[in-house]
Coordinates of C-alpha atoms and ligand atoms in Angstrom, one line a residue:
X1 CA -16.2 18.4 -3.0
X2 CA -15.2 14.7 -2.8
X3 CA -12.5 13.9 -5.4
X4 CA -13.0 11.3 -8.1
X5 CA -9.4 10.4 -7.6
X6 CA -7.5 8.5 -5.0
X7 CA -3.9 9.5 -5.5
X8 CA -2.4 9.9 -1.9
X9 CA -3.2 9.7 1.7
X10 CA -1.2 12.8 2.4
X11 CA -3.6 15.5 3.7
X12 CA -6.7 13.2 3.4
X13 CA -8.6 14.1 6.5
X14 CA -8.8 11.4 9.2
X15 CA -12.7 11.5 8.9
X16 CA -12.5 10.7 5.2
X17 CA -10.1 7.8 5.8
X18 CA -12.5 6.5 8.5
X19 CA -15.4 6.9 6.1
X20 CA -13.6 4.7 3.4
X21 CA -12.8 2.2 6.1
X22 CA -16.2 2.0 7.4
X23 CA -17.6 1.4 3.9
X24 CA -15.0 -1.3 3.5
X25 CA -16.2 -2.9 6.7
X26 CA -19.7 -2.8 5.5
X27 CA -18.7 -4.4 2.2
X28 CA -16.7 -7.0 4.0
X29 CA -19.8 -7.9 6.1
X30 CA -22.1 -7.8 3.1
X31 CA -19.9 -10.2 1.2
X32 CA -19.7 -12.6 4.1
X33 CA -23.5 -12.6 4.3
X34 CA -24.0 -13.0 0.5
X35 CA -25.8 -9.6 0.3
X36 CA -23.2 -7.5 -1.7
X37 CA -25.1 -4.8 -3.7
X38 CA -24.2 -4.4 -7.4
X39 CA -23.1 -0.8 -6.7
X40 CA -20.9 -0.6 -9.8
X41 CA -23.3 -2.2 -12.3
X42 CA -22.9 -0.5 -15.7
X43 CA -19.5 0.8 -14.8
X44 CA -16.2 -0.2 -16.5
X45 CA -13.0 -0.3 -14.6
X46 CA -9.7 -0.5 -16.4
X47 CA -6.4 -1.6 -14.8
X48 CA -3.3 -0.1 -16.3
X49 CA -0.1 -1.4 -14.8
X50 CA 3.2 -0.3 -16.0
X51 CA 5.0 -2.2 -13.2
X52 CA 4.5 -5.8 -12.0
X53 CA 1.8 -6.8 -9.6
X54 CA 0.1 -9.8 -8.3
X55 CA -2.1 -8.9 -5.4
X56 CA -3.0 -5.3 -6.0
X57 CA -4.2 -5.8 -9.6
X58 CA -6.1 -8.9 -8.8
X59 CA -7.6 -7.3 -5.7
X60 CA -8.8 -4.3 -7.6
X61 CA -10.3 -6.6 -10.3
X62 CA -12.1 -8.8 -7.8
X63 CA -13.4 -5.8 -5.9
X64 CA -14.9 -4.2 -9.1
X65 CA -16.2 -7.5 -10.4
X66 CA -18.0 -8.4 -7.2
X67 CA -19.7 -5.0 -7.2
X68 CA -21.0 -5.7 -10.8
X69 CA -18.6 -3.6 -12.8
X70 CA -17.0 -4.8 -16.0
X71 CA -13.2 -5.0 -15.7
X72 CA -10.6 -4.6 -18.4
X73 CA -7.0 -5.5 -17.7
X74 CA -5.1 -3.3 -20.1
X75 CA -1.9 -4.9 -21.4
X76 CA 1.1 -2.7 -21.2
X77 CA 3.9 -5.0 -22.6
X78 CA 2.3 -5.3 -26.0
X79 CA 0.6 -1.9 -26.0
X80 CA 1.4 1.4 -27.8
X81 CA 3.2 2.5 -24.6
X82 CA 5.9 0.0 -25.5
X83 CA 6.1 1.6 -28.9
X84 CA 6.9 5.1 -27.4
X85 CA 3.4 6.5 -26.6
X86 CA 3.5 8.6 -23.5
X87 CA 1.7 7.3 -20.3
X88 CA -0.8 10.1 -20.7
X89 CA -1.6 9.3 -24.3
X90 CA -2.1 5.7 -23.3
X91 CA -4.4 6.6 -20.5
X92 CA -6.4 9.1 -22.6
X93 CA -6.8 6.4 -25.3
X94 CA -8.1 4.0 -22.8
X95 CA -10.5 6.6 -21.3
X96 CA -11.8 7.3 -24.8
X97 CA -12.7 3.7 -25.1
X98 CA -15.4 4.3 -22.3
X99 CA -13.6 3.5 -19.1
X100 CA -15.2 5.1 -16.0
X101 CA -12.3 4.5 -13.7
X102 CA -8.6 3.7 -14.3
X103 CA -6.5 1.9 -11.7
X104 CA -2.9 2.9 -12.5
X105 CA 0.5 1.6 -11.4
X106 CA 3.6 3.5 -12.7
X107 CA 7.3 3.4 -12.1
X108 CA 7.6 7.2 -11.9
X109 CA 6.7 9.0 -8.7
X110 CA 3.9 11.5 -9.5
X111 CA 3.0 10.0 -12.9
X112 CA -0.5 8.9 -11.8
X113 CA -1.3 12.4 -10.7
X114 CA -0.2 13.7 -14.1
X115 CA -2.6 11.2 -15.7
X116 CA -5.4 12.1 -13.4
X117 CA -5.1 15.8 -14.4
X118 CA -5.4 14.9 -18.2
X119 CA -8.4 12.4 -18.1
X120 CA -12.1 12.8 -17.3
X121 CA -12.5 9.5 -15.6
X122 CA -11.8 8.5 -12.0
X123 CA -8.1 7.6 -11.3
X124 CA -6.9 5.4 -8.5
X125 CA -3.2 5.2 -7.7
X126 CA -2.1 1.6 -7.4
X127 CA 1.4 2.6 -6.6
X128 CA 3.6 5.3 -8.3
X129 CA 7.4 4.8 -8.0
X130 CA 8.6 5.7 -4.5
X131 CA 5.7 8.0 -3.8
X132 CA 2.4 6.5 -2.6
X133 CA 0.3 3.4 -2.6
X134 CA -2.9 4.8 -0.9
X135 CA -5.1 1.6 -1.0
X136 CA -2.3 -0.3 0.6
X137 CA -2.1 2.2 3.3
X138 CA -5.9 2.0 3.8
X139 CA -5.9 -1.8 4.0
X140 CA -3.0 -1.8 6.4
X141 CA -4.8 0.6 8.7
X142 CA -7.9 -1.6 8.6
X143 CA -5.9 -4.8 9.3
X144 CA -4.2 -3.1 12.2
X145 CA -7.5 -1.8 13.6
X146 CA -9.0 -5.3 13.3
X147 CA -6.1 -6.9 15.1
X148 CA -5.9 -4.4 17.9
X149 CA -9.7 -4.5 18.6
X150 CA -10.2 -1.0 17.2
X151 CA -12.5 -1.9 14.3
X152 CA -15.4 0.0 15.9
X153 CA -13.6 3.3 16.4
X154 CA -10.9 3.1 13.8
X155 CA -8.9 5.1 16.2
X156 CA -5.2 3.9 16.5
X157 CA -4.2 6.3 19.3
X158 CA -1.5 5.0 21.6
X159 CA -0.3 2.3 19.1
X160 CA 3.4 2.3 18.0
X161 CA 4.1 0.9 14.6
X162 CA 7.7 0.2 13.4
X163 CA 8.2 0.2 9.5
X164 CA 11.4 -1.5 8.8
X165 CA 13.9 -1.9 5.9
X166 CA 14.0 -0.1 2.6
X167 CA 11.8 2.8 3.8
X168 CA 13.3 5.4 1.4
X169 CA 12.2 3.4 -1.7
X170 CA 8.9 2.4 -0.4
X171 CA 5.5 3.9 -1.5
X172 CA 3.9 1.6 1.0
X173 CA 5.8 3.1 3.9
X174 CA 4.8 6.7 2.8
X175 CA 1.1 6.0 2.5
X176 CA 1.2 4.1 5.9
X177 CA 3.0 7.1 7.5
X178 CA 0.2 9.3 6.4
X179 CA -2.7 6.9 7.1
X180 CA -1.5 5.5 10.4
X181 CA -0.5 8.9 12.0
X182 CA -3.7 10.5 10.7
X183 CA -5.6 7.8 12.7
X184 CA -3.6 8.5 15.8
X185 CA -0.7 6.0 15.8
X186 CA 2.9 6.9 16.1
X187 CA 5.4 5.5 13.6
X188 CA 9.1 4.8 13.8
X189 CA 10.9 4.3 10.5
X190 CA 13.8 1.9 10.9
X191 CA 16.8 1.0 8.8
X192 CA 20.4 2.1 8.2
X193 CA 20.8 5.8 7.2
X194 CA 21.0 4.7 3.5
X195 CA 17.6 3.2 3.7
X196 CA 15.9 5.3 6.5
X197 CA 17.5 8.7 6.3
X198 CA 16.7 11.1 9.2
X199 CA 14.9 13.5 6.9
X200 CA 12.1 11.1 6.6
X201 CA 11.0 12.1 10.2
X202 CA 9.6 15.3 8.6
X203 CA 7.0 13.4 6.6
X204 CA 4.3 13.8 9.3
X205 CA 3.9 14.6 13.0
X206 CA 4.5 11.6 15.3
X207 CA 7.1 10.1 13.0
X208 CA 10.6 9.2 14.2
X209 CA 13.6 7.7 12.5
X210 CA 15.7 5.1 14.4
X211 CA 18.7 3.3 12.9
X212 CA 18.9 0.5 15.6
X213 CA 16.1 -2.0 15.0
X214 CA 16.9 -3.8 18.3
X215 CA 16.2 -0.7 20.2
X216 CA 12.7 -0.3 18.6
X217 CA 11.6 -3.9 18.5
X218 CA 10.6 -4.4 22.2
X219 CA 8.4 -1.3 22.1
X220 CA 6.5 -1.8 18.9
X221 CA 2.8 -3.0 18.8
X222 CA 3.2 -3.7 15.1
X223 CA 6.3 -4.4 13.0
X224 CA 5.8 -3.8 9.3
X225 CA 8.5 -5.2 7.2
X226 CA 9.4 -4.0 3.8
X227 CA 11.0 -5.7 0.7
X228 CA 14.2 -4.3 -0.5
X229 CA 13.2 -2.5 -3.8
X230 CA 16.2 -3.7 -5.7
X231 CA 14.6 -2.4 -8.9
X232 CA 14.8 1.1 -7.6
X233 CA 18.5 0.7 -6.5
X234 CA 19.7 0.4 -10.1
X235 CA 20.4 -3.4 -9.8
X236 CA 18.5 -5.9 -11.8
X237 CA 20.3 -9.0 -10.3
X238 CA 18.3 -8.5 -7.0
X239 CA 21.5 -9.4 -5.2
X240 CA 23.2 -6.1 -4.5
X241 CA 22.6 -2.5 -3.7
X242 CA 24.8 0.5 -3.1
X243 CA 22.7 1.0 0.1
X244 CA 24.3 -1.8 2.0
X245 CA 27.5 -3.9 1.8
X246 CA 25.9 -7.3 1.4
X247 CA 22.6 -9.1 1.9
X248 CA 24.1 -10.6 5.0
X249 CA 24.7 -7.1 6.4
X250 CA 21.1 -5.9 5.5
X251 CA 19.6 -8.9 7.2
X252 CA 21.7 -8.4 10.3
X253 CA 20.7 -4.7 10.5
X254 CA 17.0 -5.0 9.6
X255 CA 15.8 -8.5 9.0
X256 CA 13.0 -9.9 11.3
X257 CA 14.5 -13.3 12.0
X258 CA 12.9 -15.9 14.2
X259 CA 15.3 -15.0 16.9
X260 CA 14.5 -11.3 16.8
X261 CA 10.7 -11.9 16.7
X262 CA 11.1 -13.6 20.2
X263 CA 12.0 -10.1 21.5
X264 CA 8.8 -8.5 20.3
X265 CA 6.0 -7.7 22.8
X266 CA 4.0 -10.7 23.4
X267 CA 0.9 -9.4 21.6
X268 CA 2.7 -7.5 18.9
X269 CA 1.9 -8.3 15.3
X270 CA 3.9 -8.6 12.1
X271 CA 2.8 -7.1 8.8
X272 CA 4.3 -7.1 5.3
X273 CA 2.6 -5.7 2.1
X274 CA 4.1 -8.6 -0.1
X275 CA 5.8 -9.9 -1.9
X276 CA 7.9 -11.3 0.9
X277 CA 11.6 -12.3 0.3
X278 CA 11.6 -15.1 2.9
X279 CA 14.9 -15.3 4.7
X280 CA 15.9 -11.8 3.8
X281 CA 13.7 -9.1 5.4
X282 CA 11.5 -11.7 7.1
X283 CA 12.0 -15.3 8.1
X284 CA 9.4 -17.7 6.7
X285 CA 8.7 -19.0 10.2
X286 CA 7.7 -15.5 11.4
X287 CA 5.7 -14.9 8.2
X288 CA 3.7 -18.0 8.9
X289 CA 3.4 -17.5 12.7
X290 CA 0.4 -16.5 14.7
X291 CA 1.7 -12.9 14.9
X292 CA 1.6 -12.6 11.1
X293 CA -1.3 -10.5 9.6
X294 CA 0.0 -10.9 6.0
X295 CA -2.9 -12.9 4.6
X296 CA -5.4 -10.7 6.5
X297 CA -3.8 -7.7 4.8
X298 CA -4.4 -9.4 1.4
X299 CA -7.9 -10.3 2.3
X300 CA -8.8 -6.7 3.4
X301 CA -7.5 -5.4 0.1
X302 CA -10.7 -6.4 -1.6
X303 CA -13.3 -4.5 0.6
X304 CA -11.0 -1.5 0.9
X305 CA -10.7 -1.4 -2.9
X306 CA -14.5 -1.7 -3.3
X307 CA -14.9 1.2 -1.0
X308 CA -12.3 3.2 -2.8
X309 CA -13.8 2.6 -6.3
X310 CA -17.3 3.4 -5.2
X311 CA -16.1 6.7 -3.5
X312 CA -14.3 7.8 -6.6
X313 CA -16.9 6.8 -9.1
X314 CA -19.6 8.5 -7.0
X315 CA -17.6 11.8 -7.0
X316 CA -17.5 11.8 -10.9
X317 CA -19.6 14.6 -12.4
X318 CA -22.9 13.2 -13.5
X319 CA -22.3 13.4 -17.4
X320 CA -19.7 10.7 -17.0
Ligands
NCD401 C1 4.2 -3.3 -2.8 C2 4.3 -2.4 -4.0 O1 4.3 -2.8 -5.2 O2 4.4 -1.2 -3.8 N1 3.4 -4.5 -3.1 C3 2.2 -4.3 -3.0 O3 1.4 -3.6 -3.7 N2 1.4 -5.2 -2.1 C4 5.5 -3.5 -2.2 C5 6.6 -4.1 -2.9 O4 6.6 -4.3 -4.2 O5 7.6 -4.5 -2.2

């Protein structure tokens, strides 16, 4: 039975991932040709974001609107949640208003799954704490397949992806580990032990942890840089973290500088889920270079979210 929820890429079979990506590719082509079907006409999609977002929320909204759905962006700052209502009560209240799908981002790992168990509508995880961000993992897999000429097969065998920086705090890294390895790629997680502990190698087969970025760099086909998630390190100034001595030390250990980028394979690509802290984890020059897939990642977010919404809404029991 297909699930009406998309909460994680962990244990999602490769064939299911490929089916979603194939739908995304078809939506992408239909949009380019001006023939997008109104597959979500009559549906209402609510976005409920308990954490900041620019591209994910907008991308889900554009995806739903282009397929003919109504979209309601639910305010959180001024909502009853701010008055002490639980996440689940907020979500159930929203569902009772007639929403067919809820796109939820939460600060706590696992919170979106808790909500999914309590509501009758479809629930899509737009990022929960340090846990997962499945649609980001899917759009990254599609972007990499496109760049490597694997769009037809969606088979990433033989490709080596380095995911670099604050891996331990990153839901993007976890969803990518599951998505990319499931499609055949091997993944090396890179950072100092405080940001990339050796235990992360047990996340999935074909995953390694390496603390020396320079040892990995010349062998990677794709280098995915991550933002330091200062908000998860207990520091609101965004200047310091107990995980490293200084920003300078972090940058020296795992920043992709212009100089470092010269040591990449000639055809290797650079990825970043955004938002980029230019000059910290990634130099602006590299972010804007020919190697960079950053804007293609953003663009692929829309068809991937179209495919994800349609898949979840189609799996809802008929009475919904
Ligand atoms: C990421 C997130 O929020 O998990 N951004 C995104 O969705 N594109 C990564 C981040 O915030 O660093």
